[in-house]
PDB file of C-alpha atoms in Angstrom:
ATOM      1  CA  MET A   4      96.700-142.826  89.740  1.00  0.00           C
ATOM      2  CA  THR A   5      99.803-144.059  91.021  1.00  0.00           C
ATOM      3  CA  ASP A   6     102.895-144.789  88.564  1.00  0.00           C
ATOM      4  CA  LYS A   7     102.205-148.131  87.541  1.00  0.00           C
ATOM      5  CA  GLY A   8     104.674-148.383  84.515  1.00  0.00           C
ATOM      6  CA  SER A   9     103.341-149.387  80.787  1.00  0.00           C
ATOM      7  CA  ARG A  10     101.896-152.748  80.601  1.00  0.00           C
ATOM      8  CA  SER A  11     103.071-154.922  77.894  1.00  0.00           C
ATOM      9  CA  ILE A  12     100.330-157.220  75.874  1.00  0.00           C
ATOM     10  CA  THR A  13     101.508-160.103  74.765  1.00  0.00           C
ATOM     11  CA  ASP A  14      98.436-162.375  74.617  1.00  0.00           C
ATOM     12  CA  VAL A  15      95.731-162.623  72.046  1.00  0.00           C
ATOM     13  CA  GLY A  16      92.962-162.454  74.690  1.00  0.00           C
ATOM     14  CA  THR A  17      93.520-159.260  75.945  1.00  0.00           C
ATOM     15  CA  LEU A  18      94.688-157.849  72.511  1.00  0.00           C
ATOM     16  CA  LYS A  19      91.325-158.727  71.397  1.00  0.00           C
ATOM     17  CA  ALA A  20      89.206-156.935  74.451  1.00  0.00           C
ATOM     18  CA  LEU A  21      91.496-153.877  73.665  1.00  0.00           C
ATOM     19  CA  ALA A  22      90.983-154.016  69.867  1.00  0.00           C
ATOM     20  CA  HIS A  23      87.029-153.644  69.962  1.00  0.00           C
ATOM     21  CA  PRO A  24      86.296-150.259  68.367  1.00  0.00           C
ATOM     22  CA  LEU A  25      84.313-148.989  71.328  1.00  0.00           C
ATOM     23  CA  ARG A  26      86.484-150.458  74.060  1.00  0.00           C
ATOM     24  CA  MET A  27      89.278-148.505  72.497  1.00  0.00           C
ATOM     25  CA  LYS A  28      87.703-145.240  72.873  1.00  0.00           C
ATOM     26  CA  LEU A  29      86.373-145.898  75.986  1.00  0.00           C
ATOM     27  CA  TYR A  30      90.222-146.907  77.142  1.00  0.00           C
ATOM     28  CA  ARG A  31      91.681-143.815  75.471  1.00  0.00           C
ATOM     29  CA  ALA A  32      89.093-141.686  77.180  1.00  0.00           C
ATOM     30  CA  LEU A  33      89.987-143.083  80.407  1.00  0.00           C
ATOM     31  CA  CYS A  34      94.034-142.720  79.915  1.00  0.00           C
ATOM     32  CA  VAL A  35      93.211-139.219  79.293  1.00  0.00           C
ATOM     33  CA  ALA A  36      90.699-138.556  82.534  1.00  0.00           C
ATOM     34  CA  ASP A  37      92.756-140.713  84.927  1.00  0.00           C
ATOM     35  CA  MET A  38      89.451-141.675  86.425  1.00  0.00           C
ATOM     36  CA  ALA A  39      86.019-141.690  85.158  1.00  0.00           C
ATOM     37  CA  THR A  40      82.493-143.267  85.719  1.00  0.00           C
ATOM     38  CA  ALA A  41      80.367-144.889  82.930  1.00  0.00           C
ATOM     39  CA  SER A  42      78.209-142.058  82.923  1.00  0.00           C
ATOM     40  CA  HIS A  43      81.020-139.755  82.248  1.00  0.00           C
ATOM     41  CA  LEU A  44      82.404-142.071  79.505  1.00  0.00           C
ATOM     42  CA  ALA A  45      79.281-142.555  78.274  1.00  0.00           C
ATOM     43  CA  ASP A  46      78.676-138.713  77.271  1.00  0.00           C
ATOM     44  CA  GLN A  47      82.387-138.800  75.422  1.00  0.00           C
ATOM     45  CA  VAL A  48      81.564-141.673  73.182  1.00  0.00           C
ATOM     46  CA  ASP A  49      77.896-140.885  72.734  1.00  0.00           C
ATOM     47  CA  GLU A  50      76.659-144.473  73.726  1.00  0.00           C
ATOM     48  CA  ALA A  51      74.092-145.876  76.560  1.00  0.00           C
ATOM     49  CA  VAL A  52      75.638-146.113  80.109  1.00  0.00           C
ATOM     50  CA  SER A  53      74.663-149.634  80.081  1.00  0.00           C
ATOM     51  CA  LEU A  54      76.454-150.659  76.652  1.00  0.00           C
ATOM     52  CA  VAL A  55      79.730-148.639  78.437  1.00  0.00           C
ATOM     53  CA  SER A  56      79.362-150.485  81.522  1.00  0.00           C
ATOM     54  CA  TYR A  57      79.369-154.039  79.573  1.00  0.00           C
ATOM     55  CA  HIS A  58      82.525-152.927  77.756  1.00  0.00           C
ATOM     56  CA  LEU A  59      84.331-151.164  80.870  1.00  0.00           C
ATOM     57  CA  ARG A  60      83.882-154.719  82.744  1.00  0.00           C
ATOM     58  CA  LYS A  61      85.329-156.673  79.714  1.00  0.00           C
ATOM     59  CA  LEU A  62      88.370-154.167  79.955  1.00  0.00           C
ATOM     60  CA  ALA A  63      88.851-154.889  83.922  1.00  0.00           C
ATOM     61  CA  GLU A  64      88.386-158.481  83.405  1.00  0.00           C
ATOM     62  CA  ARG A  65      91.538-158.289  81.132  1.00  0.00           C
ATOM     63  CA  GLY A  66      93.332-156.115  83.785  1.00  0.00           C
ATOM     64  CA  LEU A  67      93.380-153.061  81.445  1.00  0.00           C
ATOM     65  CA  ILE A  68      91.604-151.274  83.522  1.00  0.00           C
ATOM     66  CA  GLU A  69      90.497-151.321  87.730  1.00  0.00           C
ATOM     67  CA  GLU A  70      88.292-149.701  89.875  1.00  0.00           C
ATOM     68  CA  ALA A  71      89.271-146.633  91.435  1.00  0.00           C
ATOM     69  CA  GLU A  72      88.566-145.114  94.737  1.00  0.00           C
ATOM     70  CA  PRO A  73      84.944-143.339  94.835  1.00  0.00           C
ATOM     71  CA  GLN A  74      85.195-139.792  94.077  1.00  0.00           C
ATOM     72  CA  SER A  75      81.663-139.054  95.380  1.00  0.00           C
ATOM     73  CA  ALA A  76      79.214-140.064  98.243  1.00  0.00           C
ATOM     74  CA  ASP A  77      76.960-141.600  95.902  1.00  0.00           C
ATOM     75  CA  GLY A  78      77.611-145.413  96.354  1.00  0.00           C
ATOM     76  CA  ARG A  79      75.977-146.147  93.353  1.00  0.00           C
ATOM     77  CA  GLU A  80      78.965-144.723  90.816  1.00  0.00           C
ATOM     78  CA  ARG A  81      81.833-147.055  90.072  1.00  0.00           C
ATOM     79  CA  TRP A  82      84.584-145.365  89.342  1.00  0.00           C
ATOM     80  CA  TRP A  83      87.135-146.738  86.464  1.00  0.00           C
ATOM     81  CA  GLN A  84      91.174-146.018  86.103  1.00  0.00           C
ATOM     82  CA  PRO A  85      93.948-147.478  83.947  1.00  0.00           C
ATOM     83  CA  SER A  86      95.730-150.118  85.739  1.00  0.00           C
ATOM     84  CA  SER A  87      98.697-148.983  83.876  1.00  0.00           C
ATOM     85  CA  GLU A  88     100.419-145.784  82.490  1.00  0.00           C
ATOM     86  CA  GLY A  89      99.476-147.317  78.965  1.00  0.00           C
ATOM     87  CA  VAL A  90     100.116-150.435  77.059  1.00  0.00           C
ATOM     88  CA  SER A  91     102.650-151.307  74.776  1.00  0.00           C
ATOM     89  CA  ILE A  92     101.930-154.065  71.994  1.00  0.00           C
ATOM     90  CA  ARG A  93     104.879-155.617  69.733  1.00  0.00           C
ATOM     91  CA  GLY A  94     104.129-157.545  66.722  1.00  0.00           C
ATOM     92  CA  THR A  95     106.687-160.039  67.203  1.00  0.00           C
ATOM     93  CA  ASP A  96     104.960-161.378  70.169  1.00  0.00           C
ATOM     94  CA  PHE A  97     102.168-162.012  67.678  1.00  0.00           C
ATOM     95  CA  ARG A  98     104.149-163.741  64.833  1.00  0.00           C
ATOM     96  CA  ASP A  99     104.389-167.138  65.863  1.00  0.00           C
ATOM     97  CA  ALA A 100     100.878-168.434  64.397  1.00  0.00           C
ATOM     98  CA  PRO A 101      98.762-166.585  61.306  1.00  0.00           C
ATOM     99  CA  GLU A 102      95.828-166.767  64.059  1.00  0.00           C
ATOM    100  CA  LYS A 103      97.697-164.219  66.346  1.00  0.00           C
ATOM    101  CA  ALA A 104      99.234-162.423  63.511  1.00  0.00           C
ATOM    102  CA  ALA A 105      95.796-161.746  61.920  1.00  0.00           C
ATOM    103  CA  VAL A 106      94.574-160.126  65.425  1.00  0.00           C
ATOM    104  CA  HIS A 107      97.579-158.336  65.449  1.00  0.00           C
ATOM    105  CA  LEU A 108      97.091-156.585  62.204  1.00  0.00           C
ATOM    106  CA  ALA A 109      93.275-155.930  62.621  1.00  0.00           C
ATOM    107  CA  ALA A 110      93.930-154.356  66.167  1.00  0.00           C
ATOM    108  CA  THR A 111      97.050-152.098  64.675  1.00  0.00           C
ATOM    109  CA  ARG A 112      94.635-151.219  61.653  1.00  0.00           C
ATOM    110  CA  LEU A 113      92.008-150.101  64.278  1.00  0.00           C
ATOM    111  CA  PHE A 114      94.228-148.254  66.411  1.00  0.00           C
ATOM    112  CA  HIS A 115      95.503-146.479  63.326  1.00  0.00           C
ATOM    113  CA  ASP A 116      92.437-145.616  62.061  1.00  0.00           C
ATOM    114  CA  GLN A 117      91.140-144.291  65.483  1.00  0.00           C
ATOM    115  CA  ARG A 118      94.295-141.804  65.622  1.00  0.00           C
ATOM    116  CA  ALA A 119      93.574-140.731  62.110  1.00  0.00           C
ATOM    117  CA  ASP A 120      89.911-140.194  63.242  1.00  0.00           C
ATOM    118  CA  LEU A 121      91.180-138.094  66.129  1.00  0.00           C
ATOM    119  CA  TYR A 122      93.213-136.211  64.012  1.00  0.00           C
ATOM    120  CA  ARG A 123      90.729-135.259  61.194  1.00  0.00           C
ATOM    121  CA  ARG A 124      88.723-133.921  64.439  1.00  0.00           C
ATOM    122  CA  TYR A 125      91.348-131.713  65.189  1.00  0.00           C
ATOM    123  CA  LEU A 126      91.284-130.509  61.569  1.00  0.00           C
ATOM    124  CA  ASP A 127      87.918-130.125  61.444  1.00  0.00           C
ATOM    125  CA  GLU A 128      88.045-127.946  64.546  1.00  0.00           C
ATOM    126  CA  ARG A 129      91.007-126.119  64.011  1.00  0.00           C
ATOM    127  CA  ALA A 130      89.300-122.889  63.680  1.00  0.00           C
ATOM    128  CA  THR A 131      88.283-123.209  67.282  1.00  0.00           C
ATOM    129  CA  TRP A 132      91.875-123.316  68.552  1.00  0.00           C
ATOM    130  CA  SER A 133      93.986-120.274  69.024  1.00  0.00           C
ATOM    131  CA  ALA A 134      96.444-119.245  66.498  1.00  0.00           C
ATOM    132  CA  GLU A 135      99.014-120.079  69.143  1.00  0.00           C
ATOM    133  CA  TRP A 136      98.029-123.806  69.231  1.00  0.00           C
ATOM    134  CA  ASN A 137      97.771-124.120  65.402  1.00  0.00           C
ATOM    135  CA  ALA A 138     101.150-122.695  64.989  1.00  0.00           C
ATOM    136  CA  ALA A 139     102.613-125.245  67.684  1.00  0.00           C
ATOM    137  CA  VAL A 140     100.964-128.274  65.831  1.00  0.00           C
ATOM    138  CA  PRO A 141     103.598-130.389  64.275  1.00  0.00           C
ATOM    139  CA  ASP A 142     102.483-132.126  60.493  1.00  0.00           C
ATOM    140  CA  SER A 143     105.686-133.303  59.026  1.00  0.00           C
ATOM    141  CA  GLU A 144     106.700-136.422  56.954  1.00  0.00           C
ATOM    142  CA  SER A 145     110.270-137.128  56.918  1.00  0.00           C
ATOM    143  CA  LEU A 146     111.625-139.843  54.189  1.00  0.00           C
ATOM    144  CA  LEU A 147     114.557-141.324  56.020  1.00  0.00           C
ATOM    145  CA  ARG A 148     117.476-143.940  54.838  1.00  0.00           C
ATOM    146  CA  LEU A 149     118.182-146.138  58.059  1.00  0.00           C
ATOM    147  CA  THR A 150     118.803-149.551  58.776  1.00  0.00           C
ATOM    148  CA  ALA A 151     116.297-151.550  60.888  1.00  0.00           C
ATOM    149  CA  ALA A 152     118.831-150.828  63.776  1.00  0.00           C
ATOM    150  CA  GLU A 153     118.985-147.133  63.341  1.00  0.00           C
ATOM    151  CA  LEU A 154     114.870-146.910  62.936  1.00  0.00           C
ATOM    152  CA  ALA A 155     114.965-149.011  66.244  1.00  0.00           C
ATOM    153  CA  GLU A 156     117.437-146.385  67.965  1.00  0.00           C
ATOM    154  CA  LEU A 157     115.649-143.744  66.634  1.00  0.00           C
ATOM    155  CA  GLN A 158     112.369-144.936  68.325  1.00  0.00           C
ATOM    156  CA  GLN A 159     113.792-145.384  71.641  1.00  0.00           C
ATOM    157  CA  GLU A 160     115.110-141.610  71.503  1.00  0.00           C
ATOM    158  CA  LEU A 161     112.164-140.414  70.380  1.00  0.00           C
ATOM    159  CA  LEU A 162     110.161-142.390  73.389  1.00  0.00           C
ATOM    160  CA  SER A 163     112.668-141.142  75.624  1.00  0.00           C
ATOM    161  CA  LEU A 164     112.059-137.539  74.207  1.00  0.00           C
ATOM    162  CA  VAL A 165     108.140-138.320  74.811  1.00  0.00           C
ATOM    163  CA  ARG A 166     108.708-139.296  78.287  1.00  0.00           C
ATOM    164  CA  LYS A 167     110.542-136.237  79.235  1.00  0.00           C
ATOM    165  CA  TYR A 168     107.519-134.201  78.469  1.00  0.00           C
ATOM    166  CA  ASP A 169     105.158-135.943  79.572  1.00  0.00           C
ATOM    167  CA  GLU A 170     106.758-135.905  83.085  1.00  0.00           C
ATOM    168  CA  ARG A 171     107.116-132.517  82.746  1.00  0.00           C
ATOM    169  CA  GLY A 172     103.799-131.681  81.643  1.00  0.00           C
ATOM    170  CA  ARG A 173     102.394-134.001  84.766  1.00  0.00           C
ATOM    171  CA  SER A 174     104.613-132.452  87.235  1.00  0.00           C
ATOM    172  CA  ALA A 175     103.518-129.019  86.274  1.00  0.00           C
ATOM    173  CA  GLU A 176     100.089-129.959  86.157  1.00  0.00           C
ATOM    174  CA  ALA A 177     100.473-131.487  90.052  1.00  0.00           C
ATOM    175  CA  ALA A 178     101.976-128.132  91.018  1.00  0.00           C
ATOM    176  CA  GLY A 179      98.973-126.273  90.009  1.00  0.00           C
ATOM    177  CA  GLU A 180     100.142-125.011  86.363  1.00  0.00           C
ATOM    178  CA  THR A 181      97.201-125.759  84.550  1.00  0.00           C
ATOM    179  CA  GLU A 182      96.882-122.087  82.553  1.00  0.00           C
ATOM    180  CA  GLY A 183      97.064-123.206  79.066  1.00  0.00           C
ATOM    181  CA  ARG A 184      97.471-126.859  79.175  1.00  0.00           C
ATOM    182  CA  GLU A 185      95.564-129.099  77.018  1.00  0.00           C
ATOM    183  CA  HIS A 186      95.578-132.907  76.358  1.00  0.00           C
ATOM    184  CA  VAL A 187      98.029-133.272  73.100  1.00  0.00           C
ATOM    185  CA  ALA A 188      97.994-136.679  70.988  1.00  0.00           C
ATOM    186  CA  LEU A 189     101.183-137.051  69.544  1.00  0.00           C
ATOM    187  CA  HIS A 190     101.250-140.300  66.830  1.00  0.00           C
ATOM    188  CA  VAL A 191     104.575-141.258  65.488  1.00  0.00           C
ATOM    189  CA  SER A 192     104.818-143.991  62.689  1.00  0.00           C
ATOM    190  CA  GLY A 193     107.910-145.196  61.181  1.00  0.00           C
ATOM    191  CA  PHE A 194     108.002-148.099  58.634  1.00  0.00           C
ATOM    192  CA  PRO A 195     110.185-149.084  55.700  1.00  0.00           C
ATOM    193  CA  PHE A 196     108.742-148.907  52.389  1.00  0.00           C
ATOM    194  CA  ARG A 197     109.882-149.548  48.564  1.00  0.00           C
ATOM    195  CA  VAL A 198     109.121-147.430  45.864  1.00  0.00           C
TER     196      VAL A 198
END
């Protein structure tokens, strides 16, 4: 996949398309794989190929994924790839109407539930990972005293740092440095709370 930047989702229709539980799993799996067929993805999500194909077409209708160049001589295989490096969804784009806010809230809950499931799966499988990987996994909580502006600044600094490591990893992989390299999920949430 070429460098296409991140896509900002600002309309309810696209958010609804992505906020379907199976579609979000497929989108995430496709982002990890860079490109795949419905058959490959069906194995990963344990669903029928026909159902996966249907949901991939729905994601494509909203421009979230696109057809990729065929990777084999089998003309019946349809290859898919994400149409951007990722997506960003800002709550401020969905607060001008109650129904839009409700869709955004439901989508956010789904995304966080799926992230938590992914982390729980790691915890269940932790014994199968090496001591080196288990020691490297961050698991922390920080309770800070910040203003909204400081939290926004922190978010930008964290995103810059994540981009730096993502670019480093992708460059190393492109150069053939794949030994010991794994997919890593990094979930960061920051939010105000009162006690």
